[in-house]
Amino acid sequence: MTEFNYESLFAPRAPISRRGENRNAKYDFAVAYPDPDTLPLAGLADAVRVALEREGRDLAYYPVTAGYPPLRELVADKLRRDRAMDVSVDDIILTSGSGEAINMLIQSFTEPGDVLLTEEYVYLGTMRQMRLWGAEVVSVKCDDQGIIPDALAATLQAQAAAGKRVKFLYTIPTFQNPLGWTMTLERRQQVLEICQSSGVPVLEDDCYVDLRFEGDDVTSISSLDDTGQVLYVGSMSKIIAPGMRMGYLVAPESVRERASSFKSGGVNQFAALAIEEYLRNQMYEHIDDENQALRVKRDAMLAALGEHFGNRATWSRPEGGLYVWLTMPEGTDLAGFQEQSFQEGVGYYNGAMFSPEGNGANMARLCFGHPTAETVSAGIAELASIFERNGIFAR
Ligand SMILES: Cc1ncc(COP(=O)(O)O)c(C=O)c1O
């Protein structure tokens, strides 16, 4: 029997996704996972039992589209307390990870040819979705304090002069993925002012904000705005686990109404019950434990880079999050060498993958979240010796 052929039926927009099984190198700094040893499994097991005894029979119903109200209440409390945001339970939609929230917004705003602005290097999942929906993704130059205001103003002007519509600026202002920096308060204010005067909304992706193990919090861009021009997404992936698939969107009603139409129903109620019960009792204690572990790993990575890379590269020194950004001398081809390095035992993602314009082949993102501190040290030593024996340092 010949198999049915779907080829002529696919929507032209539907790309082929070859994201199947995860491949892991022996030392893997490419993946952006948390450490399985720091997942709160016992606490979640207790929480799920308590929550099911109390409300398990409600799993017989489909959840409301905005998601389990007590968890939205908990998120609203947290955002008021930690991010100085003036939000209530009704401003929040729970989503299947913050990725879904970002996708819902991209779909709500983008027509093919529209411009969406991002930082100079940007989270791959967002860039992929922007392109899927036909956006032209344009980056704005950054330094280690965040988006450079003059560059933002110039980019907006250039897009207007070219007759392009900029639908929003997407920013990850805290522990940026992949660059690792946190945008300063002054920059946040300047970026917001420029966007306000140009009528361009800001989509603030704050998914790493709780992973601070050093330095002081910087308030959310959302808290600096009282016009509803900042859309905000957050995630439980970094404070509980990506496998829970829970995130949230905070937006004005007009945006929530549109964005909700791209959602196929409320989030997983089983996960929502467990997360709410767990976080209500143990959120900050767990975040502290997690951050202590992350700090040790960050320190291990910085020390190993100092020892094995010395003055042959530069790298960022993040105060939180999961990433160190490595910069090798101009002309070094970490993009071309990535697969070879993986085959020889060390995984990284090269900078060009994160750049809308394909820049940064001499740069790489190194994630220290998943391996133990000992493995981080050994892996960086191994990366240096792979570079050494393949002549990467010499270029
Ligand atoms: C900056 C950023 N935003 C959003 C996400 C999506 O995360 P999730 O859908 O698990 O909340 C990620 C994932 O790594 C990320 O790095």
Coordinates of C-alpha atoms and ligand atoms in Angstrom, one line a residue:
M1 CA 0.0 0.0 0.0
T2 CA 1.3 3.5 -0.8
E3 CA 1.4 5.9 2.0
F4 CA -0.9 9.0 1.8
N5 CA 1.1 12.0 0.6
Y6 CA 0.4 15.2 2.5
E7 CA 2.9 17.4 0.7
S8 CA 0.5 19.4 -1.6
L9 CA -1.8 20.1 1.3
F10 CA 0.6 21.8 3.8
A11 CA 0.1 25.5 4.5
P12 CA 3.1 27.2 2.9
R13 CA 3.9 28.8 6.2
A14 CA 4.2 25.5 8.1
P15 CA 7.9 24.7 8.3
I16 CA 9.4 21.3 8.9
S17 CA 10.5 21.0 12.5
R18 CA 13.3 18.6 13.1
R19 CA 13.5 19.3 16.8
G20 CA 13.2 15.7 18.0
E21 CA 15.3 14.0 20.7
N22 CA 17.6 16.2 22.6
R23 CA 21.3 15.4 21.9
N24 CA 23.7 15.9 24.8
A25 CA 27.4 16.2 24.6
K26 CA 29.5 14.7 27.5
Y27 CA 29.9 18.3 28.8
D28 CA 26.9 20.2 27.7
F29 CA 26.9 24.0 27.9
A30 CA 24.4 24.4 25.1
V31 CA 21.3 23.2 26.8
A32 CA 19.5 25.7 29.0
Y33 CA 18.2 23.3 31.6
P34 CA 18.2 23.6 35.4
D35 CA 20.0 21.1 37.6
P36 CA 17.8 18.0 38.1
D37 CA 19.3 17.8 41.7
T38 CA 17.7 21.1 42.6
L39 CA 14.2 20.3 41.4
P40 CA 11.7 20.3 44.4
L41 CA 10.4 16.8 43.7
A42 CA 9.5 15.8 47.2
G43 CA 7.8 19.1 47.9
L44 CA 5.8 18.8 44.6
A45 CA 4.7 15.3 45.4
D46 CA 3.4 16.4 48.8
A47 CA 1.8 19.5 47.3
V48 CA 0.0 17.5 44.6
R49 CA -1.4 15.0 47.1
V50 CA -2.7 17.9 49.3
A51 CA -4.2 19.7 46.3
L52 CA -5.8 16.7 44.9
E53 CA -7.4 15.7 48.2
R54 CA -8.8 19.2 48.4
E55 CA -9.8 19.9 44.8
G56 CA -9.0 16.9 42.7
R57 CA -12.7 16.3 41.8
D58 CA -12.6 19.6 39.9
L59 CA -10.4 17.9 37.3
A60 CA -13.7 16.6 35.9
Y61 CA -14.2 20.1 34.5
Y62 CA -12.3 21.9 31.7
P63 CA -10.3 24.7 33.3
V64 CA -11.2 28.4 32.6
T65 CA -9.2 29.9 29.7
A66 CA -7.2 32.2 31.9
G67 CA -6.3 29.3 34.2
Y68 CA -6.6 28.3 37.9
P69 CA -7.6 31.5 39.8
P70 CA -5.6 30.7 43.0
L71 CA -2.4 30.4 40.9
R72 CA -3.2 33.7 39.1
E73 CA -3.7 35.2 42.6
L74 CA -0.4 33.9 43.7
V75 CA 1.3 35.3 40.6
A76 CA -0.4 38.7 41.1
D77 CA 0.8 38.9 44.7
K78 CA 4.4 38.0 43.6
L79 CA 4.4 40.6 40.9
R80 CA 3.2 43.3 43.2
R81 CA 5.7 42.3 45.8
D82 CA 8.8 41.5 43.7
R83 CA 8.3 43.5 40.5
A84 CA 6.4 46.6 41.8
M85 CA 3.6 45.9 39.3
D86 CA 0.1 47.1 39.9
V87 CA -1.7 43.9 38.8
S88 CA -4.7 41.9 39.9
V89 CA -5.8 38.4 39.2
D90 CA -7.9 39.5 36.2
D91 CA -4.9 40.9 34.4
I92 CA -3.2 37.5 34.2
I93 CA -3.5 34.5 31.8
L94 CA -1.7 31.3 32.7
T95 CA 0.0 29.8 29.7
S96 CA 1.8 26.6 28.8
G97 CA 5.2 28.1 29.6
S98 CA 6.1 31.7 28.9
G99 CA 6.9 30.5 25.4
E100 CA 3.1 30.1 24.7
A101 CA 2.5 33.6 26.0
I102 CA 5.1 35.1 23.7
N103 CA 3.7 33.1 20.7
M104 CA 0.2 34.3 21.5
L105 CA 1.4 37.9 21.4
I106 CA 3.4 37.4 18.2
Q107 CA 0.3 35.9 16.5
S108 CA -1.9 38.7 17.8
F109 CA 0.2 41.5 16.4
T110 CA 2.2 40.3 13.4
E111 CA 1.3 40.5 9.7
P112 CA 3.9 39.4 7.2
G113 CA 6.4 42.1 6.7
D114 CA 5.9 43.8 10.1
V115 CA 9.0 44.6 12.0
L116 CA 9.6 43.2 15.5
L117 CA 12.6 44.6 17.4
T118 CA 14.8 42.6 19.6
E119 CA 18.1 43.0 21.5
E120 CA 21.3 42.4 19.6
Y121 CA 21.2 38.7 20.4
V122 CA 17.9 37.0 21.4
Y123 CA 16.3 33.9 22.7
L124 CA 16.0 31.4 19.9
G125 CA 12.4 30.3 20.6
T126 CA 11.1 33.8 20.3
M127 CA 13.1 34.6 17.1
R128 CA 11.8 31.3 15.5
Q129 CA 8.2 32.2 16.2
M130 CA 8.6 35.8 15.0
R131 CA 9.8 34.5 11.7
L132 CA 7.2 31.8 11.5
W133 CA 4.5 34.5 11.5
G134 CA 6.3 36.5 8.8
A135 CA 7.9 39.2 10.9
E136 CA 11.1 40.9 9.9
V137 CA 13.2 40.6 13.0
V138 CA 15.5 43.6 13.5
S139 CA 18.0 43.8 16.4
V140 CA 19.0 46.9 18.3
K141 CA 22.6 47.3 19.5
C142 CA 23.3 46.6 23.2
D143 CA 26.2 47.0 25.6
D144 CA 26.6 45.5 29.0
Q145 CA 24.0 47.9 30.5
G146 CA 21.3 46.8 28.0
I147 CA 19.8 48.3 24.9
I148 CA 21.6 51.4 23.8
P149 CA 18.9 54.2 23.7
D150 CA 20.4 56.1 20.8
A151 CA 20.6 52.9 18.8
L152 CA 16.9 52.2 19.6
A153 CA 15.9 55.7 18.5
A154 CA 17.9 55.4 15.3
T155 CA 16.5 52.0 14.5
L156 CA 12.9 53.3 15.0
Q157 CA 13.6 56.2 12.8
A158 CA 15.2 54.1 10.0
Q159 CA 12.2 51.7 10.1
A160 CA 9.7 54.6 9.8
A161 CA 11.7 56.1 7.0
A162 CA 11.6 52.8 5.2
G163 CA 7.8 52.7 5.6
K164 CA 7.9 49.8 8.0
R165 CA 5.6 49.2 10.9
V166 CA 7.3 48.3 14.1
K167 CA 4.8 46.3 16.1
F168 CA 6.7 45.9 19.4
L169 CA 10.1 45.7 21.0
Y170 CA 10.8 42.4 22.7
T171 CA 13.3 42.6 25.6
I172 CA 14.7 40.2 28.2
P173 CA 16.0 42.9 30.5
T174 CA 17.0 40.7 33.4
F175 CA 19.8 38.1 33.0
Q176 CA 19.3 38.4 29.2
N177 CA 19.3 35.2 27.2
P178 CA 21.9 34.8 25.8
L179 CA 24.0 37.8 26.9
G180 CA 23.6 37.5 30.7
W181 CA 23.5 41.2 31.6
T182 CA 20.7 43.0 33.4
M183 CA 19.5 46.3 32.0
T184 CA 20.1 49.2 34.3
L185 CA 17.2 51.2 35.7
E186 CA 18.3 54.3 33.7
R187 CA 18.3 52.3 30.5
R188 CA 14.9 50.8 31.3
Q189 CA 13.5 54.3 31.7
Q190 CA 15.1 55.6 28.5
V191 CA 14.0 52.6 26.5
L192 CA 10.4 53.0 27.8
E193 CA 10.4 56.7 27.0
I194 CA 11.6 56.2 23.5
C195 CA 9.0 53.5 22.9
Q196 CA 6.3 55.6 24.5
S197 CA 7.1 58.6 22.3
S198 CA 7.1 56.3 19.2
G199 CA 3.9 54.5 20.0
V200 CA 5.7 51.1 20.1
P201 CA 4.7 48.6 22.8
V202 CA 7.3 46.8 24.9
L203 CA 7.1 43.1 25.5
E204 CA 9.1 42.4 28.7
D205 CA 10.2 38.8 29.1
D206 CA 11.2 38.4 32.8
C207 CA 11.6 34.7 32.9
Y208 CA 15.0 34.7 34.6
V209 CA 14.3 37.4 37.2
D210 CA 14.1 35.1 40.3
L211 CA 17.5 33.6 39.6
R212 CA 19.5 36.4 41.2
F213 CA 22.4 35.2 43.3
E214 CA 24.3 38.5 43.5
G215 CA 23.6 42.2 43.4
D216 CA 20.3 44.2 43.7
D217 CA 17.0 43.8 41.9
V218 CA 16.2 46.3 39.2
T219 CA 12.5 47.1 38.9
S220 CA 10.5 45.8 36.0
I221 CA 10.0 48.0 32.9
S222 CA 6.3 47.3 33.4
S223 CA 6.4 49.1 36.8
L224 CA 7.7 52.2 35.2
D225 CA 4.8 52.5 32.8
D226 CA 1.3 53.6 33.7
T227 CA -0.1 53.6 30.2
G228 CA -0.5 49.9 29.6
Q229 CA 2.1 49.9 26.9
V230 CA 4.3 47.2 28.5
L231 CA 3.2 43.6 28.0
Y232 CA 4.8 41.2 30.5
V233 CA 5.5 37.5 30.5
G234 CA 7.0 35.3 33.2
S235 CA 7.7 31.6 33.8
M236 CA 7.6 28.8 36.3
S237 CA 10.2 27.0 34.3
K238 CA 13.1 28.6 36.0
I239 CA 11.8 28.4 39.6
I240 CA 10.2 25.0 39.4
A241 CA 10.9 23.1 36.2
P242 CA 10.5 23.5 32.4
G243 CA 8.7 20.2 32.3
M244 CA 5.8 21.7 34.3
R245 CA 5.1 24.0 31.3
M246 CA 3.6 26.9 33.2
G247 CA 4.0 30.6 32.5
Y248 CA 1.9 33.7 32.4
L249 CA 1.0 36.8 30.5
V250 CA 0.1 40.2 32.0
A251 CA -1.6 42.5 29.6
P252 CA -4.5 45.0 29.3
E253 CA -7.9 43.5 28.5
S254 CA -7.8 44.5 24.8
V255 CA -4.6 42.5 24.3
R256 CA -5.7 39.6 26.5
E257 CA -8.9 39.2 24.5
R258 CA -7.0 38.9 21.2
A259 CA -4.2 36.8 22.6
S260 CA -6.6 34.3 24.2
S261 CA -8.0 33.5 20.8
F262 CA -4.7 31.8 20.0
K263 CA -4.9 29.6 23.0
S264 CA -6.5 26.1 22.9
G265 CA -8.1 26.3 26.3
G266 CA -6.9 26.7 29.9
V267 CA -3.6 25.4 31.2
N268 CA -3.1 21.9 32.7
Q269 CA -5.1 22.1 35.9
F270 CA -3.1 19.2 37.5
A271 CA 0.1 21.2 37.1
A272 CA -1.6 24.4 38.2
L273 CA -2.9 22.8 41.4
A274 CA 0.5 21.3 42.3
I275 CA 2.4 24.5 41.5
E276 CA 0.0 26.7 43.5
E277 CA 0.1 24.5 46.6
Y278 CA 3.9 24.1 46.4
L279 CA 4.7 27.8 45.8
R280 CA 2.3 29.1 48.4
N281 CA 4.3 27.4 51.1
Q282 CA 7.8 27.2 49.8
M283 CA 8.5 29.6 46.9
Y284 CA 11.2 31.8 48.4
E285 CA 12.9 29.1 50.4
H286 CA 13.2 27.0 47.2
I287 CA 14.4 30.0 45.1
D288 CA 17.2 30.6 47.7
D289 CA 18.3 27.0 47.6
E290 CA 18.4 27.1 43.8
N291 CA 20.3 30.3 43.6
Q292 CA 22.9 29.1 46.1
A293 CA 23.6 26.2 43.8
L294 CA 23.6 28.4 40.7
R295 CA 26.1 30.8 42.2
V296 CA 28.6 27.9 42.9
K297 CA 28.3 26.8 39.3
R298 CA 28.7 30.3 37.9
D299 CA 31.8 30.7 40.1
A300 CA 33.1 27.4 38.9
M301 CA 32.6 28.5 35.2
L302 CA 34.3 31.9 35.7
A303 CA 37.2 30.3 37.6
A304 CA 37.7 27.7 34.9
L305 CA 37.5 30.3 32.1
G306 CA 40.1 32.4 33.9
E307 CA 42.4 29.4 34.3
H308 CA 42.0 27.8 30.9
F309 CA 41.1 30.7 28.6
G310 CA 43.1 33.4 30.3
N311 CA 43.6 36.4 28.0
R312 CA 42.6 34.4 24.9
A313 CA 38.9 35.3 25.3
T314 CA 36.6 37.6 27.3
W315 CA 33.4 36.7 29.0
S316 CA 30.5 38.1 30.9
R317 CA 30.1 37.9 34.7
P318 CA 26.4 37.5 35.3
E319 CA 24.8 38.3 38.6
G320 CA 22.1 35.7 38.0
G321 CA 20.4 33.5 35.4
L322 CA 22.0 30.7 33.6
Y323 CA 24.4 32.0 31.0
V324 CA 28.0 33.2 30.5
W325 CA 28.6 34.9 27.1
L326 CA 32.1 34.1 25.7
T327 CA 33.7 36.3 23.1
M328 CA 36.8 35.1 21.2
P329 CA 38.9 37.3 19.0
E330 CA 37.3 38.6 15.7
G331 CA 37.6 36.0 13.0
T332 CA 37.4 32.9 15.3
D333 CA 34.7 30.6 13.8
L334 CA 32.9 29.1 16.7
A335 CA 29.9 28.7 14.4
G336 CA 31.8 26.5 12.0
F337 CA 33.4 24.6 14.9
Q338 CA 30.3 23.9 17.0
E339 CA 29.5 20.4 15.6
Q340 CA 33.1 19.3 15.9
S341 CA 33.3 20.5 19.5
F342 CA 30.1 18.6 20.2
Q343 CA 31.5 15.5 18.7
E344 CA 34.6 15.8 20.8
G345 CA 32.6 16.1 23.9
V346 CA 31.6 19.8 24.7
G347 CA 28.4 21.4 23.5
Y348 CA 27.8 25.2 23.2
Y349 CA 25.7 27.4 21.1
N350 CA 27.5 29.9 18.9
G351 CA 26.5 33.6 18.9
A352 CA 25.3 33.7 15.3
M353 CA 22.4 31.4 16.2
F354 CA 21.0 34.1 18.5
S355 CA 21.6 37.1 16.1
P356 CA 18.8 38.1 13.8
E357 CA 21.4 39.3 11.4
G358 CA 23.7 36.3 11.8
N359 CA 26.5 38.1 13.6
G360 CA 28.6 36.8 16.4
A361 CA 30.3 33.7 15.0
N362 CA 33.2 34.4 17.3
M363 CA 30.9 34.3 20.4
A364 CA 29.2 31.5 22.3
R365 CA 26.6 31.0 25.0
L366 CA 27.7 28.8 27.9
C367 CA 24.9 27.6 30.2
F368 CA 26.0 26.6 33.7
G369 CA 22.6 25.5 35.0
H370 CA 22.5 21.8 34.3
P371 CA 25.9 20.3 35.1
T372 CA 27.4 20.0 38.6
A373 CA 30.1 22.6 39.5
E374 CA 32.7 19.9 39.2
T375 CA 31.4 19.0 35.7
V376 CA 31.4 22.7 34.8
S377 CA 35.1 23.0 35.7
A378 CA 36.0 19.8 33.9
G379 CA 34.0 20.8 30.8
I380 CA 35.6 24.2 30.5
A381 CA 39.0 22.7 30.8
E382 CA 38.0 20.2 28.1
L383 CA 36.7 23.0 25.8
A384 CA 40.0 24.8 26.1
S385 CA 41.9 21.6 25.2
I386 CA 39.6 20.9 22.2
F387 CA 40.2 24.5 21.0
E388 CA 43.9 24.0 21.6
R389 CA 44.2 20.8 19.6
N390 CA 42.1 22.1 16.7
G391 CA 43.9 25.4 16.4
I392 CA 40.9 27.5 17.4
F393 CA 43.0 29.6 19.8
A394 CA 45.6 30.3 17.1
R395 CA 43.1 32.0 14.7
Ligands
LIG1 C1 14.2 34.4 27.5 C2 13.3 33.2 27.4 N1 12.0 33.4 27.3 C3 11.1 32.4 27.3 C4 11.5 31.1 27.4 C5 10.5 30.1 27.4 O1 10.4 29.4 28.6 P1 9.1 28.6 29.1 O2 8.2 28.4 27.9 O3 9.6 27.3 29.5 O4 8.5 29.4 30.1 C6 12.9 30.8 27.5 C7 13.3 29.5 27.6 O5 14.5 29.1 27.9 C8 13.8 31.9 27.5 O6 15.1 31.7 27.6

